[in-house]
PDB file of C-alpha atoms in Angstrom:
ATOM      1  CA  SER N  15      -0.137  -0.123  -0.046  1.00 48.00           C
ATOM      2  CA  GLN N  16       1.211   3.554  -0.686  1.00 56.00           C
ATOM      3  CA  GLN N  17      -0.283   4.915   2.237  1.00 68.00           C
ATOM      4  CA  GLY N  18       1.581   6.783   4.918  1.00 77.00           C
ATOM      5  CA  GLU N  19       2.144   5.580   8.233  1.00 85.00           C
ATOM      6  CA  GLU N  20       1.427   7.879  11.223  1.00 89.00           C
ATOM      7  CA  ASP N  21       2.726   7.203  14.610  1.00 90.00           C
ATOM      8  CA  PRO N  22       1.320   7.593  17.409  1.00 94.00           C
ATOM      9  CA  GLN N  23      -2.245   6.727  16.666  1.00 93.00           C
ATOM     10  CA  ALA N  24      -3.248   8.195  19.433  1.00 95.00           C
ATOM     11  CA  LEU N  25      -1.861  10.952  21.773  1.00 96.00           C
ATOM     12  CA  SER N  26      -2.977  12.301  24.988  1.00 97.00           C
ATOM     13  CA  ILE N  27      -1.352  15.631  26.641  1.00 97.00           C
ATOM     14  CA  GLN N  28      -1.705  18.147  29.007  1.00 97.00           C
ATOM     15  CA  GLU N  29      -2.744  21.713  27.828  1.00 97.00           C
ATOM     16  CA  GLY N  30       0.451  23.726  27.633  1.00 97.00           C
ATOM     17  CA  GLU N  31       2.343  20.911  26.422  1.00 97.00           C
ATOM     18  CA  ASN N  32       4.016  20.198  23.003  1.00 98.00           C
ATOM     19  CA  ALA N  33       2.335  17.558  20.792  1.00 97.00           C
ATOM     20  CA  THR N  34       5.025  15.648  18.119  1.00 97.00           C
ATOM     21  CA  MET N  35       3.248  13.381  15.193  1.00 97.00           C
ATOM     22  CA  ASN N  36       5.841  11.125  13.021  1.00 97.00           C
ATOM     23  CA  CYS N  37       4.647  10.457   9.538  1.00 95.00           C
ATOM     24  CA  SER N  38       6.272   7.927   7.165  1.00 95.00           C
ATOM     25  CA  TYR N  39       6.012   7.001   3.447  1.00 92.00           C
ATOM     26  CA  LYS N  40       7.781   4.809   0.668  1.00 89.00           C
ATOM     27  CA  THR N  41       8.035   7.068  -2.370  1.00 86.00           C
ATOM     28  CA  SER N  42       9.725   9.650  -3.715  1.00 87.00           C
ATOM     29  CA  ILE N  43       7.664  13.152  -3.120  1.00 88.00           C
ATOM     30  CA  ASN N  44       6.685  16.566  -4.395  1.00 85.00           C
ATOM     31  CA  ASN N  45       5.678  17.812  -1.280  1.00 89.00           C
ATOM     32  CA  LEU N  46       4.308  16.666   1.844  1.00 93.00           C
ATOM     33  CA  GLN N  47       1.013  18.355   3.799  1.00 94.00           C
ATOM     34  CA  TRP N  48      -0.530  18.005   7.157  1.00 96.00           C
ATOM     35  CA  TYR N  49      -4.144  18.643   7.361  1.00 96.00           C
ATOM     36  CA  ARG N  50      -6.309  18.528  10.802  1.00 97.00           C
ATOM     37  CA  GLN N  51      -9.802  17.126  11.489  1.00 96.00           C
ATOM     38  CA  ASN N  52     -12.005  18.351  13.981  1.00 95.00           C
ATOM     39  CA  SER N  53     -14.516  15.631  14.982  1.00 92.00           C
ATOM     40  CA  GLY N  54     -17.633  15.762  12.553  1.00 89.00           C
ATOM     41  CA  ARG N  55     -15.789  18.067  10.226  1.00 92.00           C
ATOM     42  CA  GLY N  56     -14.184  18.174   6.921  1.00 92.00           C
ATOM     43  CA  LEU N  57     -10.441  18.280   6.682  1.00 95.00           C
ATOM     44  CA  VAL N  58      -8.514  21.546   7.338  1.00 96.00           C
ATOM     45  CA  HIS N  59      -4.943  22.381   5.225  1.00 95.00           C
ATOM     46  CA  LEU N  60      -2.217  23.343   7.857  1.00 96.00           C
ATOM     47  CA  ILE N  61       0.947  23.100   6.249  1.00 95.00           C
ATOM     48  CA  LEU N  62       2.834  22.352   3.335  1.00 92.00           C
ATOM     49  CA  ILE N  63       6.555  21.700   3.139  1.00 93.00           C
ATOM     50  CA  ARG N  64       8.243  21.150  -0.358  1.00 90.00           C
ATOM     51  CA  SER N  65      10.979  18.517  -0.971  1.00 90.00           C
ATOM     52  CA  ASN N  66      13.777  20.564  -1.025  1.00 92.00           C
ATOM     53  CA  GLU N  67      12.663  22.187   2.421  1.00 95.00           C
ATOM     54  CA  ARG N  68      13.904  20.715   5.739  1.00 97.00           C
ATOM     55  CA  GLU N  69      11.831  22.716   8.220  1.00 97.00           C
ATOM     56  CA  LYS N  70       8.750  25.115   8.131  1.00 97.00           C
ATOM     57  CA  HIS N  71       6.602  27.195  10.513  1.00 96.00           C
ATOM     58  CA  SER N  72       3.335  28.439  11.079  1.00 95.00           C
ATOM     59  CA  GLY N  73       2.385  30.062  14.346  1.00 97.00           C
ATOM     60  CA  ARG N  74       2.790  27.243  16.682  1.00 97.00           C
ATOM     61  CA  LEU N  75       3.311  24.739  14.335  1.00 98.00           C
ATOM     62  CA  ARG N  76       6.845  23.168  13.073  1.00 98.00           C
ATOM     63  CA  VAL N  77       7.126  20.873  10.752  1.00 98.00           C
ATOM     64  CA  THR N  78      10.173  18.735   9.532  1.00 98.00           C
ATOM     65  CA  LEU N  79      10.892  16.784   6.318  1.00 97.00           C
ATOM     66  CA  ASP N  80      13.502  14.311   6.247  1.00 97.00           C
ATOM     67  CA  THR N  81      13.568  12.933   2.352  1.00 94.00           C
ATOM     68  CA  SER N  82      16.487  10.470   3.082  1.00 95.00           C
ATOM     69  CA  LYS N  83      14.400   8.835   5.924  1.00 95.00           C
ATOM     70  CA  LYS N  84      11.112   9.354   4.132  1.00 95.00           C
ATOM     71  CA  SER N  85       9.695  10.782   7.016  1.00 96.00           C
ATOM     72  CA  SER N  86       8.387  13.952   8.535  1.00 97.00           C
ATOM     73  CA  SER N  87       7.260  15.288  11.591  1.00 98.00           C
ATOM     74  CA  LEU N  88       4.347  17.745  13.035  1.00 98.00           C
ATOM     75  CA  LEU N  89       5.240  19.638  16.409  1.00 98.00           C
ATOM     76  CA  ILE N  90       2.270  21.547  18.142  1.00 98.00           C
ATOM     77  CA  THR N  91       4.004  23.936  21.046  1.00 97.00           C
ATOM     78  CA  ALA N  92       2.310  25.056  23.685  1.00 97.00           C
ATOM     79  CA  SER N  93      -1.055  22.718  22.772  1.00 97.00           C
ATOM     80  CA  ARG N  94      -4.522  23.852  23.727  1.00 97.00           C
ATOM     81  CA  ALA N  95      -7.849  22.215  24.278  1.00 96.00           C
ATOM     82  CA  ALA N  96      -8.794  23.580  20.736  1.00 96.00           C
ATOM     83  CA  ASP N  97      -5.958  21.914  18.974  1.00 97.00           C
ATOM     84  CA  THR N  98      -7.819  18.272  20.122  1.00 97.00           C
ATOM     85  CA  ALA N  99      -8.425  16.672  16.824  1.00 97.00           C
ATOM     86  CA  SER N 100      -7.108  14.294  14.167  1.00 96.00           C
ATOM     87  CA  TYR N 101      -4.079  15.078  12.263  1.00 97.00           C
ATOM     88  CA  PHE N 102      -3.247  13.580   8.891  1.00 95.00           C
ATOM     89  CA  CYS N 103      -0.061  13.863   6.672  1.00 95.00           C
ATOM     90  CA  ALA N 104      -0.776  13.774   2.957  1.00 93.00           C
ATOM     91  CA  PHE N 105       1.793  13.336   0.139  1.00 90.00           C
ATOM     92  CA  THR N 106       1.892  12.620  -3.197  1.00 79.00           C
ATOM     93  CA  GLY N 107       3.269   9.211  -3.874  1.00 62.00           C
ATOM     94  CA  GLY N 108       2.738   6.732  -6.604  1.00 55.00           C
ATOM     95  CA  GLY N 109       0.414   8.233  -8.727  1.00 58.00           C
ATOM     96  CA  ASN N 110      -1.036  11.471  -9.855  1.00 62.00           C
ATOM     97  CA  LYS N 111      -2.866  11.811  -6.299  1.00 77.00           C
ATOM     98  CA  LEU N 112      -2.654  12.961  -2.895  1.00 85.00           C
ATOM     99  CA  THR N 113      -2.260   9.855  -0.608  1.00 88.00           C
ATOM    100  CA  PHE N 114      -3.135  10.308   3.134  1.00 90.00           C
ATOM    101  CA  GLY N 115      -1.938   8.744   6.289  1.00 89.00           C
ATOM    102  CA  THR N 116      -3.699   6.683   8.609  1.00 88.00           C
ATOM    103  CA  GLY N 117      -3.967   9.932  11.067  1.00 92.00           C
ATOM    104  CA  THR N 118      -2.833  10.756  14.615  1.00 95.00           C
ATOM    105  CA  GLN N 119      -5.913  11.555  17.478  1.00 95.00           C
ATOM    106  CA  LEU N 120      -4.486  14.502  19.324  1.00 97.00           C
ATOM    107  CA  LYS N 121      -6.315  15.051  22.959  1.00 97.00           C
ATOM    108  CA  VAL N 122      -5.451  17.754  25.073  1.00 97.00           C
ATOM    109  CA  GLU N 123      -6.790  17.812  28.423  1.00 96.00           C
ATOM    110  CA  LEU N 124      -7.520  21.002  30.654  1.00 91.00           C
TER     111      LEU N 124
ATOM    112  CA  ASP G  24     -16.265  33.758   0.905  1.00 84.00           C
ATOM    113  CA  ALA G  25     -15.657  31.115  -1.459  1.00 85.00           C
ATOM    114  CA  GLU G  26     -16.360  27.911   0.514  1.00 92.00           C
ATOM    115  CA  ILE G  27     -17.150  23.795  -0.467  1.00 96.00           C
ATOM    116  CA  THR G  28     -20.507  22.374   0.193  1.00 97.00           C
ATOM    117  CA  GLN G  29     -22.101  19.022   0.353  1.00 98.00           C
ATOM    118  CA  SER G  30     -25.274  17.745   0.263  1.00 97.00           C
ATOM    119  CA  PRO G  31     -27.134  15.530   1.948  1.00 97.00           C
ATOM    120  CA  ARG G  32     -25.222  16.054   5.171  1.00 97.00           C
ATOM    121  CA  HIS G  33     -26.860  12.718   6.188  1.00 97.00           C
ATOM    122  CA  LYS G  34     -28.425  10.200   4.331  1.00 98.00           C
ATOM    123  CA  ILE G  35     -29.808   6.294   5.086  1.00 98.00           C
ATOM    124  CA  THR G  36     -30.890   4.307   2.198  1.00 97.00           C
ATOM    125  CA  GLU G  37     -31.312   0.813   1.225  1.00 97.00           C
ATOM    126  CA  THR G  38     -29.387  -1.803  -0.495  1.00 98.00           C
ATOM    127  CA  GLY G  39     -29.962  -1.520  -4.436  1.00 97.00           C
ATOM    128  CA  ARG G  40     -30.993   2.013  -4.608  1.00 98.00           C
ATOM    129  CA  GLN G  41     -29.276   4.433  -6.781  1.00 98.00           C
ATOM    130  CA  VAL G  42     -27.856   7.502  -4.209  1.00 98.00           C
ATOM    131  CA  THR G  43     -26.223  10.565  -5.407  1.00 98.00           C
ATOM    132  CA  LEU G  44     -24.441  12.808  -3.279  1.00 98.00           C
ATOM    133  CA  ALA G  45     -23.650  16.595  -4.315  1.00 98.00           C
ATOM    134  CA  CYS G  46     -20.836  18.768  -4.079  1.00 98.00           C
ATOM    135  CA  HIS G  47     -20.277  22.565  -5.035  1.00 98.00           C
ATOM    136  CA  GLN G  48     -17.879  24.901  -5.080  1.00 97.00           C
ATOM    137  CA  THR G  49     -17.674  28.485  -5.504  1.00 96.00           C
ATOM    138  CA  TRP G  50     -13.525  28.725  -5.223  1.00 91.00           C
ATOM    139  CA  ASN G  51     -13.566  28.431  -9.452  1.00 93.00           C
ATOM    140  CA  HIS G  52     -11.123  25.548  -8.835  1.00 93.00           C
ATOM    141  CA  ASN G  53     -10.625  23.267 -11.763  1.00 92.00           C
ATOM    142  CA  ASN G  54      -9.644  20.225  -9.625  1.00 92.00           C
ATOM    143  CA  MET G  55     -12.423  18.350  -7.606  1.00 94.00           C
ATOM    144  CA  PHE G  56     -12.104  15.233  -5.545  1.00 95.00           C
ATOM    145  CA  TRP G  57     -14.246  12.414  -3.763  1.00 97.00           C
ATOM    146  CA  TYR G  58     -12.763  10.525  -0.787  1.00 96.00           C
ATOM    147  CA  ARG G  59     -14.383   7.990   1.464  1.00 97.00           C
ATOM    148  CA  GLN G  60     -13.115   7.875   4.985  1.00 95.00           C
ATOM    149  CA  ASP G  61     -13.555   4.659   7.153  1.00 93.00           C
ATOM    150  CA  LEU G  62     -12.216   3.495  10.571  1.00 83.00           C
ATOM    151  CA  GLY G  63      -8.828   1.851   9.626  1.00 74.00           C
ATOM    152  CA  HIS G  64      -8.649   3.090   6.083  1.00 77.00           C
ATOM    153  CA  GLY G  65      -7.873   6.717   6.549  1.00 82.00           C
ATOM    154  CA  LEU G  66      -8.771   8.511   3.509  1.00 91.00           C
ATOM    155  CA  ARG G  67      -9.221   6.924  -0.142  1.00 92.00           C
ATOM    156  CA  LEU G  68      -9.728   8.442  -3.239  1.00 93.00           C
ATOM    157  CA  ILE G  69     -12.761   7.543  -5.255  1.00 96.00           C
ATOM    158  CA  HIS G  70     -12.901   9.569  -8.135  1.00 96.00           C
ATOM    159  CA  TYR G  71     -11.103  13.015  -9.347  1.00 93.00           C
ATOM    160  CA  SER G  72     -11.437  15.402 -12.179  1.00 94.00           C
ATOM    161  CA  TYR G  73      -9.309  18.116 -13.399  1.00 91.00           C
ATOM    162  CA  GLY G  74     -11.781  19.878 -15.428  1.00 92.00           C
ATOM    163  CA  VAL G  75     -15.053  20.140 -17.174  1.00 95.00           C
ATOM    164  CA  GLN G  76     -15.846  16.942 -19.142  1.00 96.00           C
ATOM    165  CA  ASP G  77     -12.303  15.478 -17.279  1.00 95.00           C
ATOM    166  CA  THR G  78     -13.088  12.325 -14.716  1.00 96.00           C
ATOM    167  CA  ASN G  79     -10.615  10.003 -13.258  1.00 93.00           C
ATOM    168  CA  LYS G  80     -10.621   6.897 -11.218  1.00 94.00           C
ATOM    169  CA  GLY G  81      -9.465   6.291  -8.028  1.00 92.00           C
ATOM    170  CA  GLU G  82      -8.318   3.608  -6.221  1.00 89.00           C
ATOM    171  CA  VAL G  83     -11.721   2.521  -4.804  1.00 94.00           C
ATOM    172  CA  SER G  84     -13.758   3.597  -7.736  1.00 96.00           C
ATOM    173  CA  ASP G  85     -15.956   0.343  -7.943  1.00 97.00           C
ATOM    174  CA  GLY G  86     -19.407   0.783  -7.856  1.00 97.00           C
ATOM    175  CA  TYR G  87     -19.140   4.912  -8.195  1.00 98.00           C
ATOM    176  CA  SER G  88     -19.478   7.508 -10.704  1.00 98.00           C
ATOM    177  CA  VAL G  89     -19.069  10.971 -11.417  1.00 98.00           C
ATOM    178  CA  SER G  90     -19.607  13.215 -14.069  1.00 97.00           C
ATOM    179  CA  ARG G  91     -18.417  17.198 -14.366  1.00 97.00           C
ATOM    180  CA  SER G  92     -20.586  19.357 -16.398  1.00 97.00           C
ATOM    181  CA  ASN G  93     -19.665  22.704 -15.344  1.00 97.00           C
ATOM    182  CA  THR G  94     -16.497  23.939 -12.983  1.00 97.00           C
ATOM    183  CA  GLU G  95     -18.820  24.229  -9.721  1.00 97.00           C
ATOM    184  CA  ASP G  96     -20.231  20.968  -9.472  1.00 98.00           C
ATOM    185  CA  LEU G  97     -19.041  17.191  -9.257  1.00 98.00           C
ATOM    186  CA  PRO G  98     -21.923  14.708  -7.781  1.00 98.00           C
ATOM    187  CA  LEU G  99     -21.324  11.260  -7.120  1.00 98.00           C
ATOM    188  CA  THR G 100     -23.502   8.951  -7.574  1.00 98.00           C
ATOM    189  CA  LEU G 101     -23.793   5.296  -6.505  1.00 98.00           C
ATOM    190  CA  GLU G 102     -25.538   3.148  -8.889  1.00 95.00           C
ATOM    191  CA  SER G 103     -26.710   0.361  -7.037  1.00 97.00           C
ATOM    192  CA  ALA G 104     -25.849   1.129  -3.007  1.00 98.00           C
ATOM    193  CA  ALA G 105     -24.049  -2.073  -0.887  1.00 98.00           C
ATOM    194  CA  SER G 106     -23.738  -1.940   2.589  1.00 97.00           C
ATOM    195  CA  SER G 107     -19.882  -1.959   2.263  1.00 96.00           C
ATOM    196  CA  GLN G 108     -20.617   1.512   0.690  1.00 98.00           C
ATOM    197  CA  THR G 109     -21.716   2.779   4.186  1.00 97.00           C
ATOM    198  CA  SER G 110     -19.092   5.520   5.237  1.00 97.00           C
ATOM    199  CA  VAL G 111     -18.308   9.107   5.144  1.00 97.00           C
ATOM    200  CA  TYR G 112     -17.951  11.027   1.946  1.00 98.00           C
ATOM    201  CA  PHE G 113     -15.668  13.910   1.567  1.00 97.00           C
ATOM    202  CA  CYS G 114     -15.257  16.156  -1.301  1.00 97.00           C
ATOM    203  CA  ALA G 115     -12.471  18.484  -1.903  1.00 95.00           C
ATOM    204  CA  SER G 116     -11.276  20.952  -4.426  1.00 94.00           C
ATOM    205  CA  SER G 117      -7.949  22.503  -5.282  1.00 91.00           C
ATOM    206  CA  GLY G 118      -6.912  25.351  -7.733  1.00 86.00           C
ATOM    207  CA  GLY G 119      -3.382  24.453  -8.449  1.00 75.00           C
ATOM    208  CA  ALA G 120      -1.885  23.267 -11.866  1.00 68.00           C
ATOM    209  CA  SER G 121      -0.562  20.007  -9.918  1.00 63.00           C
ATOM    210  CA  TYR G 122      -2.905  17.828  -7.903  1.00 62.00           C
ATOM    211  CA  SER G 123      -0.329  18.044  -5.133  1.00 68.00           C
ATOM    212  CA  ASP G 124      -1.689  21.518  -4.186  1.00 81.00           C
ATOM    213  CA  THR G 125      -3.379  22.109  -1.204  1.00 88.00           C
ATOM    214  CA  GLN G 126      -7.163  20.513  -1.318  1.00 91.00           C
ATOM    215  CA  TYR G 127     -10.121  22.295   0.407  1.00 93.00           C
ATOM    216  CA  PHE G 128     -12.517  19.784   1.902  1.00 95.00           C
ATOM    217  CA  GLY G 129     -16.367  19.986   2.267  1.00 96.00           C
ATOM    218  CA  PRO G 130     -18.275  19.144   5.583  1.00 96.00           C
ATOM    219  CA  GLY G 131     -18.916  15.561   4.489  1.00 97.00           C
ATOM    220  CA  THR G 132     -21.711  13.336   3.938  1.00 98.00           C
ATOM    221  CA  ARG G 133     -22.283  10.462   6.283  1.00 97.00           C
ATOM    222  CA  LEU G 134     -24.127   7.685   4.327  1.00 98.00           C
ATOM    223  CA  THR G 135     -25.691   4.536   5.497  1.00 98.00           C
ATOM    224  CA  VAL G 136     -26.809   1.525   3.376  1.00 98.00           C
ATOM    225  CA  LEU G 137     -29.280  -0.963   5.044  1.00 96.00           C
TER     226      LEU G 137
END
């Protein structure tokens, strides 16, 4: 399967802590994206990192990409209860489509 | 503001019936996509379109069809609904020249086939 694998599948932290989730893939990519999905809602794009970039920041989000290891990580700093959601990586791998990872369920507790 | 909408939001139907899920976007995007989301499988691509009159099969296209007669709409039809098609369906669109560009998702349609 070309599907990306995300780790961990579920993560529970306290508000104010940092949350790190990882994505691994198997093919060469053009870019890698991260999306958030709140319960019962559609996916919302968070950040895109191109294959020639190693790190990118957006607000409290930091994304890294290691193409030699075929992996990416998403760091959310100073997490808030509103960050509770599922997070998916997505990448162009194996054909002209965006392939999504299996997702990490993040729960931020007060 | 531009948006992408789906209707209905919830649908219950019976095995064998034809069902059409609507997707409408006001982004004026050329690219539109249909996905299904199931526990343990993440999002899987059903069909996609890169412009009017263009349609392509995704990885799980059996039992589904789409047509693209204008830029704004990409309806998804289940020709003869099966229980295995019970799922949450998401429509998405993107405006870039590449399939790898950012996609904007609708709110989803929860379909139950009894």
